[in-house]
mmCIF file of C-alpha atoms and ligand atoms in Angstrom:
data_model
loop_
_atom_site.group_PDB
_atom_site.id
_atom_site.type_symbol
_atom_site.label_atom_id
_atom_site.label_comp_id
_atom_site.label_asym_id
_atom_site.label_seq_id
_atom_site.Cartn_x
_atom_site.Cartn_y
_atom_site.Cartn_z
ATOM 1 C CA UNK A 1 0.000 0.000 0.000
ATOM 2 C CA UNK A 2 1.318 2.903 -1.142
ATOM 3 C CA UNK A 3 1.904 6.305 0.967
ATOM 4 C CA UNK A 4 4.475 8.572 -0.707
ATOM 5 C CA UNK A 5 5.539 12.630 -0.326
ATOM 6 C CA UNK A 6 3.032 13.599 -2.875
ATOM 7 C CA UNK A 7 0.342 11.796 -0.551
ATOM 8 C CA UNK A 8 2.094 13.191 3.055
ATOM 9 C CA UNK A 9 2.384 16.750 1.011
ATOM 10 C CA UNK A 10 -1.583 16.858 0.014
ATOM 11 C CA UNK A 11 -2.915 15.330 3.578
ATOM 12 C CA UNK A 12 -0.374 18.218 5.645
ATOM 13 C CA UNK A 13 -2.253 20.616 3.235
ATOM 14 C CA UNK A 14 -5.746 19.502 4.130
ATOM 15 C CA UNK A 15 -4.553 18.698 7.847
ATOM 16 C CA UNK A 16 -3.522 22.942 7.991
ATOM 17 C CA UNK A 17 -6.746 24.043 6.728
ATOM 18 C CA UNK A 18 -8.892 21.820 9.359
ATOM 19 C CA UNK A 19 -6.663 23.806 12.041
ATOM 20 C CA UNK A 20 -7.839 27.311 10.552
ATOM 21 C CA UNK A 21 -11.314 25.941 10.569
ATOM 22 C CA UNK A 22 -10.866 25.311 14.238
ATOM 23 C CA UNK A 23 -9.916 22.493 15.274
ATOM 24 C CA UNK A 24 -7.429 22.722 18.143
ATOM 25 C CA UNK A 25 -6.537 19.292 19.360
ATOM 26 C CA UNK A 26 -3.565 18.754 18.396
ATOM 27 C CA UNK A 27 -3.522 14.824 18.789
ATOM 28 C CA UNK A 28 -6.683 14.547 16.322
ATOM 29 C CA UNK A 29 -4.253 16.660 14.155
ATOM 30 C CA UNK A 30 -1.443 14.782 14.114
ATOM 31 C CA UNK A 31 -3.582 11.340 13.575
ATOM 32 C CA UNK A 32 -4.626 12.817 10.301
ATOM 33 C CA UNK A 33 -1.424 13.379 9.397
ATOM 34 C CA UNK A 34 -0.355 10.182 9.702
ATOM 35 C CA UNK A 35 -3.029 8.116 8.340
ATOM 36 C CA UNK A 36 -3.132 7.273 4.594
ATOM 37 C CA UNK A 37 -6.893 8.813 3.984
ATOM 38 C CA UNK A 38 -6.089 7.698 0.088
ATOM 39 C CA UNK A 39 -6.247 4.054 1.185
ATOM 40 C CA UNK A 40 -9.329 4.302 1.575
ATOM 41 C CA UNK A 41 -10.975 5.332 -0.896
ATOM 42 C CA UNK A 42 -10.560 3.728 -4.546
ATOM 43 C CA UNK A 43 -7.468 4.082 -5.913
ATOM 44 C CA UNK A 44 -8.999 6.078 -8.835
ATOM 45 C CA UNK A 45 -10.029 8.376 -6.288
ATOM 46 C CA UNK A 46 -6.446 10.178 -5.005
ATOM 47 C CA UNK A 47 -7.012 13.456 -6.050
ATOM 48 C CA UNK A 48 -10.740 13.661 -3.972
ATOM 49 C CA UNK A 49 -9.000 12.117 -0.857
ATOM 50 C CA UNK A 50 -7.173 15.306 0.627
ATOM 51 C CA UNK A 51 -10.233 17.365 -0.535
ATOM 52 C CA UNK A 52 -12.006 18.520 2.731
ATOM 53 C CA UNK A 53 -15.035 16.743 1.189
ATOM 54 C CA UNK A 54 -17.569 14.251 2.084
ATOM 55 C CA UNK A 55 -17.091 10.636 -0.412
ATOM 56 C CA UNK A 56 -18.825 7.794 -1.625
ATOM 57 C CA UNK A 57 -17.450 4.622 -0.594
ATOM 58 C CA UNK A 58 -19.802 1.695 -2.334
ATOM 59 C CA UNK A 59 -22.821 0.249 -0.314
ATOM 60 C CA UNK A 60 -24.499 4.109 -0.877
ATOM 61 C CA UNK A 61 -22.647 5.119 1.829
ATOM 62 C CA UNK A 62 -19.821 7.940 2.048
ATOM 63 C CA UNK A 63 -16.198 8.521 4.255
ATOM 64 C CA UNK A 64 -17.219 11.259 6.554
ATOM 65 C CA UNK A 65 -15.729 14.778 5.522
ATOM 66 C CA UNK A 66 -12.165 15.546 7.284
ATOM 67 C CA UNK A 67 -13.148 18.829 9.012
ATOM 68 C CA UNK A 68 -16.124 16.365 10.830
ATOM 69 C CA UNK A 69 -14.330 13.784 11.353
ATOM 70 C CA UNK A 70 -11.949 15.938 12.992
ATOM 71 C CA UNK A 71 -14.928 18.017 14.783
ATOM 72 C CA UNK A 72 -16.333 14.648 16.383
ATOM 73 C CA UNK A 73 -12.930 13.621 17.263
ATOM 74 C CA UNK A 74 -12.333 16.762 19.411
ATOM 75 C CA UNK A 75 -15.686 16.620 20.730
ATOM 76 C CA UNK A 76 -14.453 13.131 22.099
ATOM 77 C CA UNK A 77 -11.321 14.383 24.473
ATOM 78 C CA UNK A 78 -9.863 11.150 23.747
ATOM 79 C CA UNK A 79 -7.247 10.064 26.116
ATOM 80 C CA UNK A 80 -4.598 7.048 25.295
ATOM 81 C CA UNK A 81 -6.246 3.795 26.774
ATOM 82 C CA UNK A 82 -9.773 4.986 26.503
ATOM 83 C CA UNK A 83 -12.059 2.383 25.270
ATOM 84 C CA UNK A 84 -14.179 3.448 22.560
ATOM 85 C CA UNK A 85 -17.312 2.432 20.680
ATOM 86 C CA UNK A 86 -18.207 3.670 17.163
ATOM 87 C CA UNK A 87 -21.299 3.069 15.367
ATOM 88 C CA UNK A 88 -20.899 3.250 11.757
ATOM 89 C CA UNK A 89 -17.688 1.609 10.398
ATOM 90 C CA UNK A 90 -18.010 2.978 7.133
ATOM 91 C CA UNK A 91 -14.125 2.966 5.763
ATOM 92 C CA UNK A 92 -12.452 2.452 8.807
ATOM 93 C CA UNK A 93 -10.938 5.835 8.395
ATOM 94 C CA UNK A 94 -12.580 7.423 11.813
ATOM 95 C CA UNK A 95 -11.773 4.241 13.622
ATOM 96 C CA UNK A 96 -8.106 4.677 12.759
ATOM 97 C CA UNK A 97 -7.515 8.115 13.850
ATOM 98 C CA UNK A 98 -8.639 6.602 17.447
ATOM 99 C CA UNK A 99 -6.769 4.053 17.116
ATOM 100 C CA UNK A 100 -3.760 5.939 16.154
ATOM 101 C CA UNK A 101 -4.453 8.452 19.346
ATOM 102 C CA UNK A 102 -4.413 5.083 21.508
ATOM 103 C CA UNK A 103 -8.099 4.479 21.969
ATOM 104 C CA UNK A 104 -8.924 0.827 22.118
ATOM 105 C CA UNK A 105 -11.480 0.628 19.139
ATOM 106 C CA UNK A 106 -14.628 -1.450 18.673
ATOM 107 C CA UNK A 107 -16.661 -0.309 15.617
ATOM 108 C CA UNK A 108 -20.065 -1.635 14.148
ATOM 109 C CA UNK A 109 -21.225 -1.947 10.652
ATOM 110 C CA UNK A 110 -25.064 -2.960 9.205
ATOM 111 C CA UNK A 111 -23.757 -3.292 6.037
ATOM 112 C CA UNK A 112 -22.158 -6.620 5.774
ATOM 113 C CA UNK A 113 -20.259 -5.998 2.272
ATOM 114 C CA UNK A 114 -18.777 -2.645 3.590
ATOM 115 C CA UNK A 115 -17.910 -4.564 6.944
ATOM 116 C CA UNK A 116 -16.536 -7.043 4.677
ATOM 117 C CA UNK A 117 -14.532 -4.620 2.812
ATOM 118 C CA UNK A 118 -13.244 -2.769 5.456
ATOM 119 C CA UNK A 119 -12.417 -6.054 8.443
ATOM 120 C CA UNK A 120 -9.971 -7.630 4.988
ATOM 121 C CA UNK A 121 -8.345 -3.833 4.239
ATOM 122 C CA UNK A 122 -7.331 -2.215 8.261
ATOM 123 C CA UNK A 123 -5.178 -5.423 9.265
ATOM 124 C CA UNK A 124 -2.904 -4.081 6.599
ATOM 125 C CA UNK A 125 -2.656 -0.464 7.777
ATOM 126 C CA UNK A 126 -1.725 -1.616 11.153
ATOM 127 C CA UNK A 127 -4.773 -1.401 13.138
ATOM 128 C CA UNK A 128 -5.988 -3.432 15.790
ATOM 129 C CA UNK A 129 -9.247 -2.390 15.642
ATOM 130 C CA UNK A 130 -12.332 -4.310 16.375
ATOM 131 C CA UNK A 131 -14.794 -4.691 14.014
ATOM 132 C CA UNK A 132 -18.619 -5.976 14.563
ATOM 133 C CA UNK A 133 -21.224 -6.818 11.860
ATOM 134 C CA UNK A 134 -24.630 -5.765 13.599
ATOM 135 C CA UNK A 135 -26.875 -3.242 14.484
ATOM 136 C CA UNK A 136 -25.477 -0.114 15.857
ATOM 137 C CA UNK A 137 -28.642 0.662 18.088
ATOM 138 C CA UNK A 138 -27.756 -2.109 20.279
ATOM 139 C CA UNK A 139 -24.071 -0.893 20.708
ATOM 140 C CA UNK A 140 -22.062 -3.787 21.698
ATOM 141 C CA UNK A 141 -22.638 -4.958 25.353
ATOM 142 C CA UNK A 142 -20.128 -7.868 25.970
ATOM 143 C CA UNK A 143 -17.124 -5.240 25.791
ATOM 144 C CA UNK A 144 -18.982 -2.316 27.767
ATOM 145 C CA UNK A 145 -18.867 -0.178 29.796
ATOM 146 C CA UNK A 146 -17.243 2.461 27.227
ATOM 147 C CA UNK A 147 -14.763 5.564 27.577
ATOM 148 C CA UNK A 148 -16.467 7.387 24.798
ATOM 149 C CA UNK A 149 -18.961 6.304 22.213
ATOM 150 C CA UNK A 150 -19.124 7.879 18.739
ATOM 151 C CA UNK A 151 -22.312 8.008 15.989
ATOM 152 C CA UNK A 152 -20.919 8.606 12.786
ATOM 153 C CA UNK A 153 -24.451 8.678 11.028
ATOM 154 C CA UNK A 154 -27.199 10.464 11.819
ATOM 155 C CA UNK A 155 -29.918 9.556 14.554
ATOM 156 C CA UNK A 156 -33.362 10.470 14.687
ATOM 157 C CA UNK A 157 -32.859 9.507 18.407
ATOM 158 C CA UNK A 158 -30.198 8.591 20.707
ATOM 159 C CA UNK A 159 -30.203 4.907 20.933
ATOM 160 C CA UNK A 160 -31.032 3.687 25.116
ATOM 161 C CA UNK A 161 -28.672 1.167 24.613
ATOM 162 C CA UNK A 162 -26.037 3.104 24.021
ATOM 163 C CA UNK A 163 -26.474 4.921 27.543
ATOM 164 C CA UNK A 164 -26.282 2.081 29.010
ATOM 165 C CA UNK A 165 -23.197 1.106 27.840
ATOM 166 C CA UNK A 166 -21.214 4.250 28.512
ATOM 167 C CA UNK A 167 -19.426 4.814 32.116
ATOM 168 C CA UNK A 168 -19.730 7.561 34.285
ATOM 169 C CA UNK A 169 -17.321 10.297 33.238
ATOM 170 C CA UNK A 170 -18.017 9.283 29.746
ATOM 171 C CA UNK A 171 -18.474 11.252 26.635
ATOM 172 C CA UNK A 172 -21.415 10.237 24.152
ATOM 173 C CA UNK A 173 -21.406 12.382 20.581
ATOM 174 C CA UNK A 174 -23.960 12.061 18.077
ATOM 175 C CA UNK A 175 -25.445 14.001 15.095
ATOM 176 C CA UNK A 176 -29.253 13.892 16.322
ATOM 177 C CA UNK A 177 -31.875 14.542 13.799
ATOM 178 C CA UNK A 178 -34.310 12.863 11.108
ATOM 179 C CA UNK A 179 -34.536 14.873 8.778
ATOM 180 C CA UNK A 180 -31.421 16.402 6.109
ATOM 181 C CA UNK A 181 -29.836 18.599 8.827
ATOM 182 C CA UNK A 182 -28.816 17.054 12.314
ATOM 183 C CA UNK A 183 -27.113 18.807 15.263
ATOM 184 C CA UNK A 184 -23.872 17.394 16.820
ATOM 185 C CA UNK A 185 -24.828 16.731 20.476
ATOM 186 C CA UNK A 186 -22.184 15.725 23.121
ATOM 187 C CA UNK A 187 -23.737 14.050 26.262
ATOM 188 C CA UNK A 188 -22.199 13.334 29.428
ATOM 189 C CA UNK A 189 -23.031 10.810 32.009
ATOM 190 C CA UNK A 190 -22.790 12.087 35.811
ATOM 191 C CA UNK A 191 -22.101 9.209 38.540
ATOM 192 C CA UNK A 192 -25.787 9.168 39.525
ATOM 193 C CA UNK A 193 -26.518 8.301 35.700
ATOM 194 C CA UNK A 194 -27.853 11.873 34.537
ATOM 195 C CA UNK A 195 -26.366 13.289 31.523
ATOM 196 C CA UNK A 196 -25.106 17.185 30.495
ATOM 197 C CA UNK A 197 -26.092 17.997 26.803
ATOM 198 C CA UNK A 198 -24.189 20.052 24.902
ATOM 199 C CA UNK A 199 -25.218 21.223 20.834
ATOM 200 C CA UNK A 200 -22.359 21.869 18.488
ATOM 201 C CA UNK A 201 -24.184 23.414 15.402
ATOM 202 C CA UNK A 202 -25.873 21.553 12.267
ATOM 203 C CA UNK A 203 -23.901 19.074 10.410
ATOM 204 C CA UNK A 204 -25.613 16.547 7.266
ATOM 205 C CA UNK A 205 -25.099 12.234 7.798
ATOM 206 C CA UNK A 206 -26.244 9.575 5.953
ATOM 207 C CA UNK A 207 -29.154 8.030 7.968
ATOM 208 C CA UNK A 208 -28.268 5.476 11.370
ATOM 209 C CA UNK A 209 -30.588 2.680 9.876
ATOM 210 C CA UNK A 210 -32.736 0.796 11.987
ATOM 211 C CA UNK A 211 -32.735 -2.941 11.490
ATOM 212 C CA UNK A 212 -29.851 -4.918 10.546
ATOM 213 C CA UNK A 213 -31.151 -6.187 6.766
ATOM 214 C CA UNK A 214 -28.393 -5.177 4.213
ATOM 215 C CA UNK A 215 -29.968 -3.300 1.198
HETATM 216 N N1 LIG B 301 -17.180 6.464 10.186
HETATM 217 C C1 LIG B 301 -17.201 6.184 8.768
HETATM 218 C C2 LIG B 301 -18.264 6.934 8.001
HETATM 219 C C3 LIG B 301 -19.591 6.587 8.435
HETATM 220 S S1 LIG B 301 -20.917 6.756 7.290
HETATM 221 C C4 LIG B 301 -15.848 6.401 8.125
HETATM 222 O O1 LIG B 301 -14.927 6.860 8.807
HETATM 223 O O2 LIG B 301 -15.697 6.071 6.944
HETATM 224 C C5 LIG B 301 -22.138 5.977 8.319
HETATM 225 C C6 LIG B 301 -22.034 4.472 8.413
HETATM 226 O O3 LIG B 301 -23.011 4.032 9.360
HETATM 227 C C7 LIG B 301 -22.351 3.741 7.113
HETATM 228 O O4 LIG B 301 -21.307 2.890 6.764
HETATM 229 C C8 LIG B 301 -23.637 2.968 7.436
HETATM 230 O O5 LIG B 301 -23.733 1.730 6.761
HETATM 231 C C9 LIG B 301 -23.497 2.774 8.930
HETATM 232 N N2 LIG B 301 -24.752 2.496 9.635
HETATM 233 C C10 LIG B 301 -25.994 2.978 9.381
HETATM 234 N N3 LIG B 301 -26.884 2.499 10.276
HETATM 235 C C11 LIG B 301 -26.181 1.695 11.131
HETATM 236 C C12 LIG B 301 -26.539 0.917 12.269
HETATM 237 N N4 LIG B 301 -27.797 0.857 12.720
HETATM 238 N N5 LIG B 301 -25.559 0.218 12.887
HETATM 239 C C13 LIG B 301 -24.259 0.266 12.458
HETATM 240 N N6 LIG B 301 -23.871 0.993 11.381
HETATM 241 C C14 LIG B 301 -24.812 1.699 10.725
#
């Protein structure tokens, strides 16, 4: 797999202008610089990869765009040896910038050719990320309680499961909405089991499907 200066030069470029959008972090930062965003995408596909754009990767579903990718990934205040869920696989790409900030990694994915797809390509890259076939809405109880839990598509509510499954201290971020605009929402569970809300302005997913039938 092929990451060369040309690719390091384009992904610094696109990893500057996220910065002078905002983002401060500078771990989620540096994770995007050192992750091949190309790879994942088709190989056809280089020059859209270090665009600060939104892509389609097969299945009808798309790689998150860098700047929200980045945006969630702040929102998260991950810390090395946090355990984190994502819901939403997609590419693997989100699930390797945690990974590469030291976040243990379990990800689900409803659609079993893009879970496919993406469980034979991240071995490769390096990642020991852990990768379900099921449905997100459920999260993924046998490895809970989690650091942090991440929706990377949009929810028309914010799955009880996923609640459950997050610890006290714990950080949960999701774009909440039905329709074509959602707002990012961090919540954050007290140690009597409340949670703090907190909106951070309208973003667009692809839809957090309910049941787990591919299409
Ligand atoms: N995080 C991904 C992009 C996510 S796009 C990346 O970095 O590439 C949203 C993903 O959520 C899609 O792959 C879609 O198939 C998946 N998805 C939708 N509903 C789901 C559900 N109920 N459970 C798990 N994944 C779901």
């Amino acid at each position: 797999m092929l990451d060369n200066y040309r690719h390091k030069g384009m992904r610094n470029k696109l990893v500057d202008s996220i910065a002078k959008k905002g983002i401060t972090d500078q771990a989620v930062l540096e994770a995007m610089r050192v992750i091949p965003r190309h790879l994942f995408l088709d190989s056809s596909f280089l020059e859209y990869a270090y665009e600060d754009k939104p892509f389609p990767i097969g299945s009808g579903q798309t790689i998150s765009q860098p700047y929200t990718v980045a945006f969630q990934t702040e929102l998260m205040e991950v810390k090395k040896g946090d355990k984190v869920l994502e819901i939403g696989t997609g590419s693997g790409y989100q699930a390797c910038v945690l990974a590469e900030m030291g976040a243990k990694v379990f990800s689900i994915e409803r659609q079993k050719k893009l879970f496919q797809k993406t469980k034979a390509f991240l071995p490769g890259l390096g990642y020991a990320v852990k990768l379900f076939y099921g449905d997100g809405y459920k999260g993924q109880p046998a490895f809970a309680p989690y650091d942090k839990i991440l929706i990377t598509a949009a929810a028309p509510e914010i799955p009880n499961a996923l609640l459950d499954q997050l610890k006290p201290g714990g950080f949960l971020v999701i774009p909440l909405g039905g329709g074509d605009v959602q707002t990012m929402i961090r919540l954050e569970k007290q140690e009597n089991g409340d949670f703090i809300r907190r909106e951070f302005g309208a973003f667009r997913f692809v839809p957090l499907l309910k049941n787990k039938a591919d299409d």
